[in-house]
Short mmCIF file of C-alpha atoms in Angstrom, two decimals:
data_model
loop_
_atom_site.label_atom_id
_atom_site.label_comp_id
_atom_site.label_asym_id
_atom_site.label_seq_id
_atom_site.Cartn_x
_atom_site.Cartn_y
_atom_site.Cartn_z
CA MET A 1 11.68 14.38 -29.27
CA HIS A 2 8.95 16.55 -27.84
CA LYS A 3 6.87 15.40 -24.92
CA ARG A 4 3.43 16.09 -24.26
CA THR A 5 1.01 14.74 -21.42
CA GLU A 6 -1.46 13.77 -23.79
CA SER A 7 -2.97 14.40 -27.27
CA LYS A 8 -6.28 15.82 -26.74
CA GLU A 9 -7.89 15.62 -30.13
CA LEU A 10 -9.39 12.30 -31.00
CA ASN A 11 -8.01 12.53 -34.39
CA MET A 12 -4.48 12.81 -33.23
CA ALA A 13 -2.12 10.66 -31.19
CA ARG A 14 1.57 10.82 -30.17
CA THR A 15 3.17 8.34 -32.50
CA ILE A 16 6.82 7.33 -33.12
CA ILE A 17 7.82 7.40 -36.97
CA ILE A 18 10.73 6.92 -39.13
CA GLU A 19 11.08 9.22 -42.43
CA GLU A 20 14.51 7.41 -43.22
CA VAL A 21 15.94 4.31 -41.99
CA GLY A 22 18.88 4.36 -39.64
CA GLY A 23 19.90 4.45 -35.89
CA PRO A 24 17.61 5.19 -33.01
CA GLU A 25 18.21 8.88 -33.30
CA ASN A 26 16.08 8.53 -36.61
CA MET A 27 12.82 7.95 -34.52
CA LYS A 28 10.69 10.79 -34.08
CA LEU A 29 7.80 11.62 -31.71
CA VAL A 30 5.02 13.23 -33.55
CA ASP A 31 1.16 13.89 -33.58
CA TRP A 32 -0.23 11.53 -36.04
CA PRO A 33 -3.63 11.46 -37.60
CA VAL A 34 -6.04 8.63 -36.37
CA GLY A 35 -9.43 8.39 -38.16
CA ASP A 36 -12.18 6.01 -37.91
CA PRO A 37 -12.05 2.26 -38.59
CA GLY A 38 -13.21 0.74 -41.93
CA PRO A 39 -14.42 -2.29 -42.93
CA GLY A 40 -12.45 -5.30 -40.81
CA GLU A 41 -10.81 -2.53 -38.91
CA ILE A 42 -10.87 -1.33 -35.03
CA ARG A 43 -9.34 1.72 -33.30
CA ILE A 44 -7.32 0.94 -30.35
CA ARG A 45 -6.28 3.29 -27.47
CA HIS A 46 -2.98 1.94 -26.26
CA LYS A 47 -2.11 1.32 -22.71
CA ALA A 48 1.29 -0.23 -23.10
CA CYS A 49 3.39 -1.44 -25.95
CA GLY A 50 5.96 -3.93 -26.37
CA LEU A 51 9.65 -3.76 -27.75
CA ASN A 52 11.01 -6.31 -30.14
CA PHE A 53 14.06 -6.75 -32.42
CA ILE A 54 11.66 -7.04 -35.41
CA ASP A 55 11.26 -3.02 -34.62
CA VAL A 56 15.09 -2.53 -35.11
CA TYR A 57 15.14 -4.70 -38.36
CA GLN A 58 12.40 -2.23 -39.65
CA ARG A 59 13.97 0.96 -38.14
CA THR A 60 17.37 0.17 -39.74
CA GLY A 61 15.81 -1.24 -43.26
CA LEU A 62 16.75 -4.67 -42.95
CA TYR A 63 13.13 -5.39 -43.34
CA ALA A 64 12.07 -2.89 -45.98
CA MET A 65 9.06 -0.51 -45.36
CA LYS A 66 7.32 2.27 -47.26
CA LEU A 67 8.33 5.60 -45.59
CA PRO A 68 7.58 7.46 -43.77
CA HIS A 69 5.90 5.08 -41.29
CA ALA A 70 5.08 4.41 -37.82
CA LEU A 71 7.04 1.76 -35.62
CA GLY A 72 5.87 -1.06 -33.22
CA MET A 73 4.29 -4.50 -33.63
CA GLU A 74 2.84 -5.32 -30.23
CA ALA A 75 0.44 -3.55 -27.99
CA ALA A 76 -2.47 -3.66 -25.65
CA GLY A 77 -5.18 -1.44 -24.73
CA ILE A 78 -8.97 -0.66 -24.94
CA VAL A 79 -10.94 -0.96 -28.40
CA GLU A 80 -12.47 2.56 -29.03
CA ALA A 81 -14.46 1.97 -32.12
CA VAL A 82 -15.37 -1.31 -34.60
CA GLY A 83 -15.65 -1.03 -38.19
CA PRO A 84 -18.00 -3.04 -40.21
CA GLY A 85 -17.71 -6.70 -40.33
CA VAL A 86 -15.73 -7.00 -37.02
CA THR A 87 -17.28 -9.56 -34.96
CA HIS A 88 -14.97 -10.87 -32.23
CA LEU A 89 -14.39 -7.43 -30.77
CA LYS A 90 -16.55 -4.74 -29.30
CA GLU A 91 -16.34 -1.13 -27.98
CA GLY A 92 -14.80 -1.26 -24.79
CA ASP A 93 -13.05 -4.52 -24.91
CA ARG A 94 -9.71 -5.07 -23.48
CA ALA A 95 -7.51 -6.32 -26.33
CA ALA A 96 -3.88 -7.07 -27.33
CA TYR A 97 -2.01 -7.84 -30.40
CA ALA A 98 1.46 -8.67 -32.12
CA SER A 99 0.75 -8.02 -35.87
CA MET A 100 1.11 -6.04 -39.02
CA PRO A 101 1.39 -3.28 -40.10
CA PRO A 102 3.91 -1.43 -37.72
CA GLY A 103 2.33 1.42 -35.67
CA ALA A 104 2.13 0.15 -32.00
CA TYR A 105 4.56 3.02 -30.68
CA SER A 106 1.46 5.25 -30.18
CA GLU A 107 -1.21 6.37 -28.08
CA ALA A 108 -4.01 5.08 -30.40
CA ARG A 109 -4.23 3.83 -34.06
CA VAL A 110 -6.46 2.21 -36.55
CA MET A 111 -5.59 -1.09 -37.52
CA PRO A 112 -6.95 -4.51 -39.13
CA ALA A 113 -8.83 -6.28 -36.47
CA ALA A 114 -8.50 -10.15 -37.47
CA GLN A 115 -5.00 -10.46 -35.30
CA VAL A 116 -6.16 -8.31 -32.47
CA CYS A 117 -7.19 -10.89 -29.67
CA PRO A 118 -9.61 -10.23 -26.56
CA LEU A 119 -7.70 -10.08 -23.47
CA PRO A 120 -8.65 -11.94 -20.37
CA ASP A 121 -9.22 -9.72 -17.36
CA ALA A 122 -6.52 -11.93 -15.45
CA ILE A 123 -3.82 -10.23 -17.56
CA SER A 124 -2.69 -6.50 -17.12
CA PHE A 125 -2.30 -4.46 -20.22
CA GLU A 126 1.59 -4.27 -19.26
CA GLN A 127 1.81 -8.02 -19.09
CA ALA A 128 -0.13 -8.48 -22.22
CA ALA A 129 2.23 -5.88 -24.00
CA ALA A 130 5.30 -7.95 -22.99
CA ILE A 131 4.02 -11.43 -24.06
CA MET A 132 2.21 -11.20 -27.46
CA LEU A 133 5.04 -11.33 -29.87
CA GLN A 134 7.55 -13.22 -27.56
CA GLY A 135 4.71 -15.64 -26.43
CA LEU A 136 3.00 -16.22 -29.82
CA THR A 137 6.84 -16.79 -31.14
CA VAL A 138 7.31 -19.47 -28.69
CA GLU A 139 3.87 -21.07 -29.14
CA TYR A 140 4.41 -21.67 -32.78
CA LEU A 141 8.22 -22.71 -32.30
CA PHE A 142 7.09 -25.46 -29.85
CA HIS A 143 3.92 -26.38 -31.61
CA ARG A 144 3.51 -25.57 -35.12
CA THR A 145 7.07 -25.92 -36.88
CA THR A 146 8.04 -29.65 -36.03
CA PRO A 147 6.98 -32.18 -33.76
CA ILE A 148 8.41 -31.70 -30.31
CA GLY A 149 7.15 -33.64 -27.24
CA LYS A 150 8.01 -34.80 -23.69
CA GLY A 151 11.65 -36.03 -23.45
CA ASP A 152 12.82 -34.20 -26.63
CA SER A 153 15.89 -31.99 -26.42
CA VAL A 154 16.09 -28.37 -27.65
CA LEU A 155 18.94 -25.91 -27.81
CA PHE A 156 17.75 -22.31 -27.45
CA HIS A 157 20.12 -19.40 -28.06
CA ALA A 158 19.70 -16.24 -26.19
CA ALA A 159 17.63 -17.93 -23.46
CA ALA A 160 17.83 -14.87 -21.03
CA GLY A 161 16.01 -12.47 -23.50
CA GLY A 162 12.37 -12.13 -23.84
CA VAL A 163 11.58 -14.89 -25.98
CA GLY A 164 14.21 -17.16 -24.23
CA LEU A 165 12.54 -16.76 -20.71
CA PHE A 166 9.37 -17.57 -22.26
CA ALA A 167 10.95 -20.70 -24.04
CA CYS A 168 12.50 -22.02 -20.86
CA GLN A 169 9.11 -21.76 -19.07
CA TRP A 170 7.47 -23.45 -21.87
CA ALA A 171 9.60 -26.12 -22.25
CA ARG A 172 9.56 -26.99 -18.49
CA SER A 173 5.72 -26.98 -18.41
CA GLU A 174 5.71 -29.56 -21.06
CA GLY A 175 8.73 -31.84 -20.10
CA ILE A 176 11.05 -30.85 -22.86
CA GLU A 177 14.66 -30.93 -21.99
CA LEU A 178 16.00 -27.27 -22.85
CA ILE A 179 19.66 -26.23 -23.08
CA GLY A 180 20.03 -22.43 -23.05
CA THR A 181 22.80 -20.16 -24.12
CA ALA A 182 23.49 -16.67 -22.70
CA GLY A 183 26.13 -14.20 -22.72
CA SER A 184 26.98 -13.82 -19.10
CA ASP A 185 26.81 -16.00 -15.68
CA GLU A 186 24.00 -13.69 -14.51
CA LYS A 187 22.00 -14.44 -17.49
CA CYS A 188 22.65 -17.83 -17.66
CA ALA A 189 21.22 -18.03 -13.79
CA LEU A 190 18.15 -16.28 -14.97
CA ALA A 191 17.63 -18.92 -17.86
CA LYS A 192 18.19 -21.59 -15.35
CA ALA A 193 15.59 -20.22 -12.74
CA ALA A 194 13.13 -19.99 -15.66
CA GLY A 195 13.36 -23.65 -16.39
CA ALA A 196 16.27 -24.21 -18.67
CA ASP A 197 17.63 -27.71 -17.83
CA HIS A 198 21.31 -26.76 -18.75
CA VAL A 199 22.91 -23.41 -19.31
CA ILE A 200 25.91 -22.37 -21.27
CA ASN A 201 27.78 -19.11 -21.28
CA TYR A 202 28.72 -18.94 -24.83
CA ARG A 203 31.46 -15.94 -23.96
CA SER A 204 33.45 -18.27 -21.77
CA ALA A 205 32.65 -21.76 -23.09
CA ASP A 206 32.36 -23.40 -26.81
CA PHE A 207 28.72 -23.91 -26.87
CA VAL A 208 29.11 -26.73 -29.56
CA ALA A 209 31.40 -28.79 -27.35
CA GLU A 210 28.94 -28.18 -24.38
CA VAL A 211 26.09 -29.41 -26.14
CA LYS A 212 28.03 -32.54 -27.18
CA LYS A 213 29.05 -33.16 -23.47
CA ILE A 214 25.47 -32.55 -22.23
CA THR A 215 23.84 -34.93 -24.73
CA GLY A 216 26.64 -37.57 -24.60
CA GLY A 217 27.79 -37.04 -27.97
CA LYS A 218 24.39 -37.09 -29.61
CA GLY A 219 23.24 -33.91 -30.28
CA VAL A 220 19.90 -32.22 -29.86
CA ASP A 221 16.55 -32.78 -31.64
CA VAL A 222 15.94 -29.07 -32.34
CA VAL A 223 17.80 -25.91 -32.41
CA MET A 224 15.94 -22.67 -32.09
CA ASP A 225 18.03 -19.62 -33.03
CA GLY A 226 17.02 -16.34 -33.06
CA VAL A 227 20.59 -14.81 -32.75
CA GLY A 228 21.53 -15.32 -36.84
CA LYS A 229 24.92 -15.12 -38.00
CA ASP A 230 26.89 -15.67 -34.94
CA THR A 231 25.57 -18.78 -33.79
CA PHE A 232 24.13 -20.40 -37.33
CA GLU A 233 27.28 -22.67 -38.15
CA GLY A 234 27.53 -24.05 -34.51
CA SER A 235 23.97 -24.53 -34.11
CA LEU A 236 23.94 -26.91 -37.25
CA ASP A 237 26.85 -28.98 -35.43
CA CYS A 238 24.78 -29.30 -32.37
CA LEU A 239 21.97 -31.24 -34.19
CA LYS A 240 21.31 -35.05 -34.06
CA PRO A 241 21.25 -36.68 -37.61
CA LEU A 242 17.58 -35.68 -39.24
CA GLY A 243 17.45 -32.77 -36.55
CA MET A 244 15.69 -29.79 -37.26
CA MET A 245 17.13 -26.20 -37.12
CA ILE A 246 14.53 -23.24 -36.60
CA SER A 247 16.19 -20.20 -37.62
CA PHE A 248 13.73 -17.18 -36.44
CA GLY A 249 15.75 -14.03 -35.86
CA ASN A 250 18.79 -12.01 -36.64
CA ALA A 251 20.07 -10.20 -33.56
CA SER A 252 23.61 -10.79 -34.61
CA GLY A 253 22.93 -10.04 -38.47
CA PRO A 254 21.10 -12.18 -41.24
CA VAL A 255 22.43 -15.78 -41.91
CA PRO A 256 24.82 -16.06 -44.89
CA PRO A 257 23.73 -18.37 -47.74
CA VAL A 258 23.55 -22.06 -47.17
CA ASN A 259 24.85 -24.81 -49.07
CA LEU A 260 22.33 -27.46 -49.23
CA LEU A 261 25.03 -30.11 -49.36
CA THR A 262 26.27 -28.87 -45.67
CA LEU A 263 23.02 -30.17 -44.45
CA ALA A 264 23.32 -33.46 -46.22
CA ALA A 265 27.04 -33.55 -44.91
CA LYS A 266 26.11 -33.06 -41.22
CA GLY A 267 23.12 -35.74 -41.11
CA SER A 268 20.44 -35.04 -43.40
CA LEU A 269 19.32 -31.78 -41.35
CA LYS A 270 16.26 -30.02 -41.85
CA LEU A 271 16.32 -26.15 -41.95
CA THR A 272 13.56 -23.52 -41.84
CA ARG A 273 13.33 -19.80 -41.57
CA ALA A 274 10.13 -19.05 -39.77
CA THR A 275 8.25 -15.85 -39.07
CA LEU A 276 5.23 -15.52 -36.50
CA PHE A 277 3.27 -13.47 -39.13
CA THR A 278 3.00 -16.57 -41.37
CA HIS A 279 1.38 -18.33 -38.55
CA ILE A 280 -0.83 -15.65 -37.48
CA ALA A 281 -1.99 -14.79 -40.86
CA ASP A 282 -5.09 -16.91 -40.44
CA HIS A 283 -7.75 -15.02 -38.18
CA ALA A 284 -8.78 -18.20 -36.36
CA LYS A 285 -5.36 -19.89 -35.96
CA CYS A 286 -4.08 -16.55 -34.55
CA GLN A 287 -6.99 -16.54 -31.96
CA GLU A 288 -6.38 -20.29 -31.10
CA MET A 289 -2.50 -19.31 -30.62
CA ALA A 290 -3.34 -16.36 -28.31
CA GLN A 291 -5.99 -18.45 -26.18
CA HIS A 292 -3.10 -21.20 -25.83
CA LEU A 293 -0.67 -18.44 -24.87
CA PHE A 294 -3.19 -16.79 -22.34
CA SER A 295 -4.05 -20.11 -20.81
CA LYS A 296 -0.16 -20.68 -20.14
CA VAL A 297 -0.11 -17.13 -18.39
CA VAL A 298 -3.20 -17.43 -16.70
CA SER A 299 -2.39 -21.11 -15.32
CA GLY A 300 1.14 -19.89 -14.01
CA ASP A 301 2.92 -22.30 -16.27
CA VAL A 302 4.46 -19.10 -17.83
CA LYS A 303 5.29 -15.97 -15.75
CA VAL A 304 5.61 -12.61 -17.25
CA ASN A 305 9.00 -11.13 -16.80
CA ILE A 306 9.25 -7.44 -17.46
CA GLY A 307 12.85 -6.68 -17.31
CA GLN A 308 12.57 -2.85 -17.94
CA THR A 309 10.13 -0.14 -18.83
CA PHE A 310 10.84 3.15 -21.07
CA PRO A 311 8.37 5.93 -21.53
CA LEU A 312 7.36 6.53 -25.14
CA GLU A 313 9.60 9.58 -25.49
CA GLU A 314 12.60 7.66 -24.39
CA ILE A 315 12.20 5.16 -27.38
CA ALA A 316 15.71 5.77 -28.68
CA ALA A 317 17.38 4.67 -25.44
CA ALA A 318 15.10 1.49 -25.36
CA HIS A 319 16.28 0.53 -28.78
CA ARG A 320 20.01 1.21 -27.67
CA ALA A 321 19.77 -1.19 -24.79
CA LEU A 322 18.00 -3.70 -26.83
CA GLU A 323 20.74 -3.79 -29.40
CA GLY A 324 23.53 -3.59 -26.86
CA ARG A 325 22.13 -6.98 -25.15
CA GLN A 326 21.59 -4.81 -22.05
CA THR A 327 18.02 -6.16 -21.54
CA THR A 328 16.63 -9.17 -20.03
CA GLY A 329 13.14 -10.55 -20.11
CA SER A 330 10.62 -8.18 -21.97
CA THR A 331 10.76 -4.88 -22.39
CA ILE A 332 7.54 -2.42 -22.30
CA ILE A 333 6.92 1.19 -23.60
CA THR A 334 4.57 3.26 -21.49
CA LEU A 335 2.11 5.93 -22.71
#
């Protein structure tokens, strides 16, 4: 990857693209054209962007894209220009987003405005780049997927990751009992400190047996599972009858086909495969969710945990760290 201090031309921006799917080495840092926004669009100059597993899924081809394509789903910065029909943002506004299409690994870009959200002054660009995708994910998991309230119990896998640490804090702020799993005692301690009521090191203990022990054999009301293949079967065994399994990620690989009779045999279980982008597709709903998230951060209910930072030209190292389970909290990319 070549490194430049800054792209001087307004119509060019340093951008990470892929021309074919594959490993981290397939990502290229290039000068990419940036035009003027059309109807319903904005041009935004990024100050920081986020790193998420969906970026890996797109890079590897698990989530197909037409190539070549820029990568990155989340960023924060300053609105430089506004196209016709955009009313919730203006030139000079601070803003942040987690939305389609990919292209956030860049100095600047033109993109649809509907899912870009005005950013309160109390939240820094770095914090915003760390919270949008993960925080909005937690918002829909706890508020828009199945009814969850004070006193309910949730099993959350990878509780020391970026989404997990948000979930631990969110659950604590709402009186929800959260059992978190993680892959080391150090990560378990992070989840516990963030608000998990119970933690399980899945490398040294059977998480199904531990959940049953913690719940007196009853199981939990809801499982939130972003790990995928490795935890799916055990997760079903952790649910109460009529419990809800929310599968929302594939960190260990996609879940194999499910026999619906298995759900019946395990207690008339409910199962959904949720995605953030369905929830934020509606402009008004997306803005509402973002305001809810920002209020949690500004109030202190949820603290932003930036575990590591990489410059844009070291994006391959960032991906390797994420895939190798070597990250904690959120990871941001600086420009």
